[in-house]
PDB file of N, CA and C in Angstrom:
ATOM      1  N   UNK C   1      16.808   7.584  36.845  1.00 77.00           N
ATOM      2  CA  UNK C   1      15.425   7.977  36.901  1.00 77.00           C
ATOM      3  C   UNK C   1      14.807   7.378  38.159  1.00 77.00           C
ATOM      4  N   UNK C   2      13.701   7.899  39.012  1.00 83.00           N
ATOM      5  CA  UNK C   2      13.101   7.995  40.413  1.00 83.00           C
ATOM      6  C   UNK C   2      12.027   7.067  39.420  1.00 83.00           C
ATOM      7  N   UNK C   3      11.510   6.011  40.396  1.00 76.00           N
ATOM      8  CA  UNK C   3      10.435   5.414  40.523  1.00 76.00           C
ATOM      9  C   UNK C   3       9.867   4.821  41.399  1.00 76.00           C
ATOM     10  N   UNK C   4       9.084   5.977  41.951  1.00 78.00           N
ATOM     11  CA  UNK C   4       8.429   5.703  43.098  1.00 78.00           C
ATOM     12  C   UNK C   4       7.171   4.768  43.043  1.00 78.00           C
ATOM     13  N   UNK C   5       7.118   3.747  41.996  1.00 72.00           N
ATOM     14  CA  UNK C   5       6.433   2.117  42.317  1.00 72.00           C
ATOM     15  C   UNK C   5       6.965   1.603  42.004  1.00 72.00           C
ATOM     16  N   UNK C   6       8.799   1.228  42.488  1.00 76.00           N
ATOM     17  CA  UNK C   6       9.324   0.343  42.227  1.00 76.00           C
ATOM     18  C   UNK C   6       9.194  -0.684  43.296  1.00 76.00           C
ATOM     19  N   UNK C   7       8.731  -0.938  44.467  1.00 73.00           N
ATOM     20  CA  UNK C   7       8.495  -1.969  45.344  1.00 73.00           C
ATOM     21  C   UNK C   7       7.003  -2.402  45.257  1.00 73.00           C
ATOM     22  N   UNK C   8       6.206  -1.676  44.521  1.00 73.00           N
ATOM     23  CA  UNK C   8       4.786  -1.776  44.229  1.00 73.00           C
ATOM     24  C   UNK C   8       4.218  -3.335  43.320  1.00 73.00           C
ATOM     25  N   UNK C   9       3.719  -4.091  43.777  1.00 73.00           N
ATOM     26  CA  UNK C   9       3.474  -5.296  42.471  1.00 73.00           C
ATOM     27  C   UNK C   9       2.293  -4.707  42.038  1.00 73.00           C
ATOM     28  N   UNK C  10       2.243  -4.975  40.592  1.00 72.00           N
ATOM     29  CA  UNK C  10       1.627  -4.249  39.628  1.00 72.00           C
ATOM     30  C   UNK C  10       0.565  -5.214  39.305  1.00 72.00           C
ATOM     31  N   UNK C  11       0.261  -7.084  39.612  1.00 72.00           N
ATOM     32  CA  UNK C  11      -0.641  -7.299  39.708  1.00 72.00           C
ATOM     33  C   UNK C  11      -0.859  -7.242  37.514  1.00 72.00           C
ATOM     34  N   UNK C  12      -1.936  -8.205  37.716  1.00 69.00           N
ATOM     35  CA  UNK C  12      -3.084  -8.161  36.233  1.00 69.00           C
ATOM     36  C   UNK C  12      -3.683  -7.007  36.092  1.00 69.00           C
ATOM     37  N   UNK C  13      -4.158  -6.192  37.002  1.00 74.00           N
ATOM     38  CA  UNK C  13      -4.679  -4.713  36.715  1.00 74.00           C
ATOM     39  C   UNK C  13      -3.954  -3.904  36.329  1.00 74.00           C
ATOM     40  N   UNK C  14      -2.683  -3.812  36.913  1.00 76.00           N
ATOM     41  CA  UNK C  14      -2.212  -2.687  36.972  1.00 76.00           C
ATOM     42  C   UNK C  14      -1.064  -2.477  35.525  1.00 76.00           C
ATOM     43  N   UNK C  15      -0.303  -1.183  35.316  1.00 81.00           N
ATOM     44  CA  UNK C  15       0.140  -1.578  33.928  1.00 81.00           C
ATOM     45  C   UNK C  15       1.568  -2.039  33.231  1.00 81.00           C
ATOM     46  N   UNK C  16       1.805  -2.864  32.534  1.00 85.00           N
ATOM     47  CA  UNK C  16       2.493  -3.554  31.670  1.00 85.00           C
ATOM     48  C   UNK C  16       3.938  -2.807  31.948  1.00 85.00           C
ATOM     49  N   UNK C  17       4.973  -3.778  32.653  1.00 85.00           N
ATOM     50  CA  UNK C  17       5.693  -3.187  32.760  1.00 85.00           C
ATOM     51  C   UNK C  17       7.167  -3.639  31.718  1.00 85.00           C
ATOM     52  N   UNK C  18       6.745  -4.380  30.415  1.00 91.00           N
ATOM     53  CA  UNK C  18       7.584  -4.737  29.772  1.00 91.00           C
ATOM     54  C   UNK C  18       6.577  -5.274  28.325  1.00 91.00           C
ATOM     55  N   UNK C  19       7.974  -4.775  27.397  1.00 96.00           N
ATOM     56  CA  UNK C  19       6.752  -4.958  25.930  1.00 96.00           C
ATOM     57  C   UNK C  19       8.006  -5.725  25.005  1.00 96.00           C
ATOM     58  N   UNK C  20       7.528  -6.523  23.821  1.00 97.00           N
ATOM     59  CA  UNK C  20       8.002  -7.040  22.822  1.00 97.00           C
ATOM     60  C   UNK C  20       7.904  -7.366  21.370  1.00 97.00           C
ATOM     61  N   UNK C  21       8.377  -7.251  20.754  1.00 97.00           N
ATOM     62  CA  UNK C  21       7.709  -7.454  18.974  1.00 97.00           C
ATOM     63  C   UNK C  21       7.331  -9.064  19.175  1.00 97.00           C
ATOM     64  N   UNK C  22       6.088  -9.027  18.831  1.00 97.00           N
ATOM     65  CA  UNK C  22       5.745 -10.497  18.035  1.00 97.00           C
ATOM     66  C   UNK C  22       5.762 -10.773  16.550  1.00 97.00           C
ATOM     67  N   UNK C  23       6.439 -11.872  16.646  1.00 97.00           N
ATOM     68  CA  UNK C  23       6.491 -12.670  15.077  1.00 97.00           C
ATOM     69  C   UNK C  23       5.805 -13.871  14.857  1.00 97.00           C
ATOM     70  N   UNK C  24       4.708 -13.666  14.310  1.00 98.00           N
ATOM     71  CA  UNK C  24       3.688 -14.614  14.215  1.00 98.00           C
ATOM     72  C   UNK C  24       4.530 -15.699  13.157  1.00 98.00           C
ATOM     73  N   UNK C  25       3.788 -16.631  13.936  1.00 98.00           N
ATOM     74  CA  UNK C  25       4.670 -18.135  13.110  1.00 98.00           C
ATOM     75  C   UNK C  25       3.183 -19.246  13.374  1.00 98.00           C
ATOM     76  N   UNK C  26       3.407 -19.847  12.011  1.00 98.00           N
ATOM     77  CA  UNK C  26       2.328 -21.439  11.884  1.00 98.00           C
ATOM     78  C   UNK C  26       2.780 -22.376  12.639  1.00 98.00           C
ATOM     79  N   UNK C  27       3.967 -22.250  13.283  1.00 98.00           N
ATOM     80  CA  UNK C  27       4.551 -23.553  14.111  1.00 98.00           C
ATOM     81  C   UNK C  27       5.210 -23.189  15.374  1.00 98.00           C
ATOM     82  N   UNK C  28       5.634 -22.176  15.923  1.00 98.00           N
ATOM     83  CA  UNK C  28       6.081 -21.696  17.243  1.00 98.00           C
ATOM     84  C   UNK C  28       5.177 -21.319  17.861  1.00 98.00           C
ATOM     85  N   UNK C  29       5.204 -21.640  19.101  1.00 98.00           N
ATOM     86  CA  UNK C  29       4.276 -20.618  20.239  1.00 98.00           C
ATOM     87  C   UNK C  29       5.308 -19.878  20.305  1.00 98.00           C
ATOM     88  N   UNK C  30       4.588 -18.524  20.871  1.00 98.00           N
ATOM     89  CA  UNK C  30       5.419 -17.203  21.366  1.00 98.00           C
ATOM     90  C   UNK C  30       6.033 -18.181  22.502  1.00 98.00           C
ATOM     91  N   UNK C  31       7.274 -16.897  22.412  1.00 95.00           N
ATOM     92  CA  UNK C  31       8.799 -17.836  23.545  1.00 95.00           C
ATOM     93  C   UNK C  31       7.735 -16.954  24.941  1.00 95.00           C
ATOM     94  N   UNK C  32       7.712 -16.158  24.882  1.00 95.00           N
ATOM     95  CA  UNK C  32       6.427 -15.167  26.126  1.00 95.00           C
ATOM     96  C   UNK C  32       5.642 -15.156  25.894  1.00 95.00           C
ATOM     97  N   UNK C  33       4.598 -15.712  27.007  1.00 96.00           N
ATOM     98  CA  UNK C  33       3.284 -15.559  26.853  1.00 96.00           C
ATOM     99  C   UNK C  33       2.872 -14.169  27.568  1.00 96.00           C
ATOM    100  N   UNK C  34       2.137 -13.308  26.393  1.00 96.00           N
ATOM    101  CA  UNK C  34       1.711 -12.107  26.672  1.00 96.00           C
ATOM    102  C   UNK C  34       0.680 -11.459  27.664  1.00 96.00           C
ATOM    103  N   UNK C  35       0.322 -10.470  28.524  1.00 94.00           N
ATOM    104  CA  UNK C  35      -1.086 -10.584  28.927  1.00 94.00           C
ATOM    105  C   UNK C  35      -1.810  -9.699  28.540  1.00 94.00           C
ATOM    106  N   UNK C  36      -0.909  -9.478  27.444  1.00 95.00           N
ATOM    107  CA  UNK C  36      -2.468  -8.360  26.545  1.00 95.00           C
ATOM    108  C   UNK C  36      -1.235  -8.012  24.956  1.00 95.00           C
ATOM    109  N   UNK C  37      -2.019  -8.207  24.074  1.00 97.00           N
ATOM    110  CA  UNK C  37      -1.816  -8.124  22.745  1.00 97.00           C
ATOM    111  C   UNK C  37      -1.593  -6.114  22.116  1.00 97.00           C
ATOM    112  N   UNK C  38      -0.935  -5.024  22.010  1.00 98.00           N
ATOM    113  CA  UNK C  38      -1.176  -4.443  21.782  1.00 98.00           C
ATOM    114  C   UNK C  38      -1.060  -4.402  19.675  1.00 98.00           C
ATOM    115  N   UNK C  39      -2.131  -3.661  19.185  1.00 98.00           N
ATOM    116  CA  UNK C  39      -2.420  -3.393  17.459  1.00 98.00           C
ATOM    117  C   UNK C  39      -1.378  -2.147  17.379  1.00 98.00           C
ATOM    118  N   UNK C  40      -0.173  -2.599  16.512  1.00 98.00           N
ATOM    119  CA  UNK C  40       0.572  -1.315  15.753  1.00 98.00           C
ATOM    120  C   UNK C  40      -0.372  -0.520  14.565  1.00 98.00           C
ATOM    121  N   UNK C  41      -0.568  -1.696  13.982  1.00 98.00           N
ATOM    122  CA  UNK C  41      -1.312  -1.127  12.543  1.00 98.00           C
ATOM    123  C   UNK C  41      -2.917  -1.662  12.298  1.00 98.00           C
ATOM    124  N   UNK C  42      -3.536  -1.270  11.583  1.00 98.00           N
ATOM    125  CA  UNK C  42      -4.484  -1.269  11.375  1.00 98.00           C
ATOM    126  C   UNK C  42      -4.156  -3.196  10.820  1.00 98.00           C
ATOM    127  N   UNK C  43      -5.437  -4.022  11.274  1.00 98.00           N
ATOM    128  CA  UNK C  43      -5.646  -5.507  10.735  1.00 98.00           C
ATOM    129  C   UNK C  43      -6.344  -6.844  11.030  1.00 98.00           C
ATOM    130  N   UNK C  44      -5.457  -8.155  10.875  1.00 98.00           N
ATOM    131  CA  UNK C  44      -5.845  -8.821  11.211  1.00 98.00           C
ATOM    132  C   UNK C  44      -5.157  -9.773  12.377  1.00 98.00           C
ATOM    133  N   UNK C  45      -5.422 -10.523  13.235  1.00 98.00           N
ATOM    134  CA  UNK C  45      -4.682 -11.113  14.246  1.00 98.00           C
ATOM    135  C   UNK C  45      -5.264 -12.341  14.593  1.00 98.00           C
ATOM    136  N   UNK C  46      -4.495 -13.849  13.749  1.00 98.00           N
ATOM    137  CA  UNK C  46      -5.271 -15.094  14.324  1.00 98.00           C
ATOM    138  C   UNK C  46      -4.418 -15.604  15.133  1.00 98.00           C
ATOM    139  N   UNK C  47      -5.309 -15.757  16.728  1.00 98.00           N
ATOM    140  CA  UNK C  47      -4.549 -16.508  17.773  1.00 98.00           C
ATOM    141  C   UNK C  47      -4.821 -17.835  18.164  1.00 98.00           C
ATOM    142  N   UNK C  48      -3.864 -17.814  18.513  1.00 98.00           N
ATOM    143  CA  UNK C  48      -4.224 -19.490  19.429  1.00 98.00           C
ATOM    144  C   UNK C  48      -4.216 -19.450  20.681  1.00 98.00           C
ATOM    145  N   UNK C  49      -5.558 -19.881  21.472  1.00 98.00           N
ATOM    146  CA  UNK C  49      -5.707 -19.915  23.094  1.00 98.00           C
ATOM    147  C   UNK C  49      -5.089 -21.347  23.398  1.00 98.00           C
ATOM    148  N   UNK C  50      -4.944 -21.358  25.080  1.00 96.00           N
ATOM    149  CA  UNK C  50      -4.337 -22.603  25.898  1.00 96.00           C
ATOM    150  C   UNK C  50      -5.022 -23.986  25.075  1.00 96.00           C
ATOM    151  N   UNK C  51      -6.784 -23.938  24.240  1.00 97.00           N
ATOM    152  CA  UNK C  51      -7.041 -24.745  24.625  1.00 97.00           C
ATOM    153  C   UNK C  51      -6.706 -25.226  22.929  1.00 97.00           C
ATOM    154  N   UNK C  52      -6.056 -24.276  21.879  1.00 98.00           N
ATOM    155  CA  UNK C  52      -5.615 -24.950  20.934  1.00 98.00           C
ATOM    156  C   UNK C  52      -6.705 -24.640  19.974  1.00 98.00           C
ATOM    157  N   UNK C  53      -7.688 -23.665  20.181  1.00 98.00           N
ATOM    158  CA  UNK C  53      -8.261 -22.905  19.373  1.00 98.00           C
ATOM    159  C   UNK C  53      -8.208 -21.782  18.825  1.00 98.00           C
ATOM    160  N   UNK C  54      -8.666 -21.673  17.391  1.00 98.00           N
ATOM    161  CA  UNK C  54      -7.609 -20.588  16.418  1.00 98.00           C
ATOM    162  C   UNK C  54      -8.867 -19.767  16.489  1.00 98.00           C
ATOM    163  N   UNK C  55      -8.591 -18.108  16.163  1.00 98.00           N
ATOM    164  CA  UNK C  55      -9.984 -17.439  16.380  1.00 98.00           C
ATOM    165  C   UNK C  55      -9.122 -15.841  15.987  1.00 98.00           C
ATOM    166  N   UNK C  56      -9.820 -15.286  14.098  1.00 98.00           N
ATOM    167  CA  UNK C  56      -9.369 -14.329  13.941  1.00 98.00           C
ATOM    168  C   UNK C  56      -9.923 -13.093  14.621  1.00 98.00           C
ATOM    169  N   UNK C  57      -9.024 -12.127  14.948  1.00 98.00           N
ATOM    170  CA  UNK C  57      -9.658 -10.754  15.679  1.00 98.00           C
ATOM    171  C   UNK C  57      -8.960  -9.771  14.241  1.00 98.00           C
ATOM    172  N   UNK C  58     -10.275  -8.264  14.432  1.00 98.00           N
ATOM    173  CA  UNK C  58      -9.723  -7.463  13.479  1.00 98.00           C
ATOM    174  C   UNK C  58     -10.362  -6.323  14.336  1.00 98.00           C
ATOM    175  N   UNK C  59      -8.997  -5.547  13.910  1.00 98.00           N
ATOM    176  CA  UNK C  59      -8.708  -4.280  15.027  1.00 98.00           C
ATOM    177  C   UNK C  59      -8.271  -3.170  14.466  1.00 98.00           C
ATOM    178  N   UNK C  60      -8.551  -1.788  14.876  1.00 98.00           N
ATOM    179  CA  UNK C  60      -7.605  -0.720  14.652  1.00 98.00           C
ATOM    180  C   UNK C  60      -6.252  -0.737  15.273  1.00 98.00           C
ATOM    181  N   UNK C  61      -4.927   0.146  14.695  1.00 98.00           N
ATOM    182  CA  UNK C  61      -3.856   0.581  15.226  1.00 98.00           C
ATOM    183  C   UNK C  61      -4.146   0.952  16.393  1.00 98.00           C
ATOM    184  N   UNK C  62      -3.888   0.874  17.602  1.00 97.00           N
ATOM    185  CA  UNK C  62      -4.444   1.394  19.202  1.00 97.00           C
ATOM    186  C   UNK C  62      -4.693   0.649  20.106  1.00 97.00           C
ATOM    187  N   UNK C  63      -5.348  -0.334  19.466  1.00 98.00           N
ATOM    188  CA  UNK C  63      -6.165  -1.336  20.010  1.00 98.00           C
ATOM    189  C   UNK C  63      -5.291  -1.985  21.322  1.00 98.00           C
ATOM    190  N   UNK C  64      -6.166  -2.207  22.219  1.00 96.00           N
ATOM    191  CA  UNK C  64      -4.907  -3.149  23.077  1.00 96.00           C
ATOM    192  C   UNK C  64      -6.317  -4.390  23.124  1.00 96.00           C
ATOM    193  N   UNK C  65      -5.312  -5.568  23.285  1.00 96.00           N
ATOM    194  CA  UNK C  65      -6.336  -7.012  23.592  1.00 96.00           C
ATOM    195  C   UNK C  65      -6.177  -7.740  24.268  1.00 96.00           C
ATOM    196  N   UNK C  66      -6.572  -7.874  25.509  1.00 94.00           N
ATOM    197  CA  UNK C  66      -6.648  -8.101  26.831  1.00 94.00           C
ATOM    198  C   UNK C  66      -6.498  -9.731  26.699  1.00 94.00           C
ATOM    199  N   UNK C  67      -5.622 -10.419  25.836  1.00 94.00           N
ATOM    200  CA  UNK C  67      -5.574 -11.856  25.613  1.00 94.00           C
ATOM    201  C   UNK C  67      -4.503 -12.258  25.756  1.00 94.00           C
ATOM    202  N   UNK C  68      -4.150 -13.486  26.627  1.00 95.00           N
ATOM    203  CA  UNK C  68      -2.674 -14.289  26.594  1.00 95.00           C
ATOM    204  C   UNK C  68      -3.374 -15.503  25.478  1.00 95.00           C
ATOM    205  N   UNK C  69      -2.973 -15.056  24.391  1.00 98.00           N
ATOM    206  CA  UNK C  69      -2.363 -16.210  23.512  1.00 98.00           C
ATOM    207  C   UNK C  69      -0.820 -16.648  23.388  1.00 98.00           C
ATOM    208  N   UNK C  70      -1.896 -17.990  23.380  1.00 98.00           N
ATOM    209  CA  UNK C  70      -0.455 -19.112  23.201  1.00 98.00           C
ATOM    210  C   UNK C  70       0.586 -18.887  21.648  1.00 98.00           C
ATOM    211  N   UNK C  71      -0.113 -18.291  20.728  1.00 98.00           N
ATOM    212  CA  UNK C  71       0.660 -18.527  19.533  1.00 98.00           C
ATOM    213  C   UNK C  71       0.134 -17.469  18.454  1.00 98.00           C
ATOM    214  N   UNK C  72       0.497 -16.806  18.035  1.00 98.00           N
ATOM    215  CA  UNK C  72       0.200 -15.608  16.904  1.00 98.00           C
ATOM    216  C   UNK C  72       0.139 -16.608  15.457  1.00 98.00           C
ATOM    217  N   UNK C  73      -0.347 -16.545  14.829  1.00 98.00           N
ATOM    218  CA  UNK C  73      -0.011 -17.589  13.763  1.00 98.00           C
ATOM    219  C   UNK C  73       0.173 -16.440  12.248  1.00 98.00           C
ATOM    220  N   UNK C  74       0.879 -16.760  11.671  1.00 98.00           N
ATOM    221  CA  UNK C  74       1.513 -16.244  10.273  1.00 98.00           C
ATOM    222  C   UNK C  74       0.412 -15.922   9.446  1.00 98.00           C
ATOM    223  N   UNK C  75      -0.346 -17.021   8.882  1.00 98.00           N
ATOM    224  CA  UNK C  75      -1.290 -17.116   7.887  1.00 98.00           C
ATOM    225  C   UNK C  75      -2.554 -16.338   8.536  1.00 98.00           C
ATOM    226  N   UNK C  76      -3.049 -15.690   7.523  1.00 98.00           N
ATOM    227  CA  UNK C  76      -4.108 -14.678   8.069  1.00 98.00           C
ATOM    228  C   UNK C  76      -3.776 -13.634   9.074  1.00 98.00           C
ATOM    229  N   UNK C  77      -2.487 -13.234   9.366  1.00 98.00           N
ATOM    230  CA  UNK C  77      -2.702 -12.248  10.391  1.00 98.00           C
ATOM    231  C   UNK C  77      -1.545 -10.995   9.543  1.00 98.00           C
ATOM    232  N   UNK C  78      -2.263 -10.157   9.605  1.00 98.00           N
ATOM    233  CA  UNK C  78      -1.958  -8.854   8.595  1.00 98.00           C
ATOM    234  C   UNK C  78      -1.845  -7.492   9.705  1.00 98.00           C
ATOM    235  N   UNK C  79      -1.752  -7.955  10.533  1.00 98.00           N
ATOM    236  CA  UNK C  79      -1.735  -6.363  11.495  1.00 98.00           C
ATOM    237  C   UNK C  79      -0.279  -6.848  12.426  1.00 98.00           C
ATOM    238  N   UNK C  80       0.830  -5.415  12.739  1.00 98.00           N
ATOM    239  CA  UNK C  80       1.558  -5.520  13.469  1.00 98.00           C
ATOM    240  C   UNK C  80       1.409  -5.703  14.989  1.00 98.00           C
ATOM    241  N   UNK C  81       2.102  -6.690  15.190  1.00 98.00           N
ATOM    242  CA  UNK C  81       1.422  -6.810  17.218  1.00 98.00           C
ATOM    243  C   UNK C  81       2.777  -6.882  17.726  1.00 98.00           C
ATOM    244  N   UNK C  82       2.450  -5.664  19.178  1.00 98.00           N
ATOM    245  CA  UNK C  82       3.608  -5.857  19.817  1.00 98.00           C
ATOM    246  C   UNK C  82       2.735  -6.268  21.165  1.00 98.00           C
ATOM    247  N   UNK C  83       3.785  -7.253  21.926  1.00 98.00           N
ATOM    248  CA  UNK C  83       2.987  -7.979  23.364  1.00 98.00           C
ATOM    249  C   UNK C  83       3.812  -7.412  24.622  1.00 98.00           C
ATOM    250  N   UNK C  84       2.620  -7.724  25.688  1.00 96.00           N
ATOM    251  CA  UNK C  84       2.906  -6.489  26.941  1.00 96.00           C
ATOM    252  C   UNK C  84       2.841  -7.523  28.108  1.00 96.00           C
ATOM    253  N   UNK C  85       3.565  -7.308  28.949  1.00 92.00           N
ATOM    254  CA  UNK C  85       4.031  -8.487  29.876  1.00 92.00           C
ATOM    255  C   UNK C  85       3.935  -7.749  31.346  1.00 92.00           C
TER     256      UNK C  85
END
């Protein structure tokens, strides 16, 4: 396959050129830190930022969330997230 922006850097604006399932855990940080959260399913999503603060988000399936969290956490988070790098 031709990809003519393959010498192109894609930069924070530009778009996600690699994605992954997250498995939210009470005790792991994600092994990748994401730069935007995309919503599979309709829910809930409690993250943890750099500075070690927990903070639930609730979203539709679609949703993308423009957040590098440090850690997805288990408890309270009810929506599927896959992360975009």
């Amino acid at each position: 396959m031709s990809d003519p922006f393959a010498g192109a850097a894609s930069g924070l604006s530009g778009p996600a050129t690699r994605h992954f399932s997250i498995s939210p855990s009470d005790s792991a940080d994600l092994v990748v830190r994401p730069r935007a959260l995309v919503f599979q399913t309709d829910g809930n999503a409690v993250l943890r930022d750099e500075g070690g603060v927990d903070i639930t988000y609730s979203r539709y399936a679609g949703d993308v969330l423009p957040i590098r969290a440090v850690r997805v956490l288990a408890t309270g988070t009810t929506a599927t997230l896959i992360g975009w790098i």
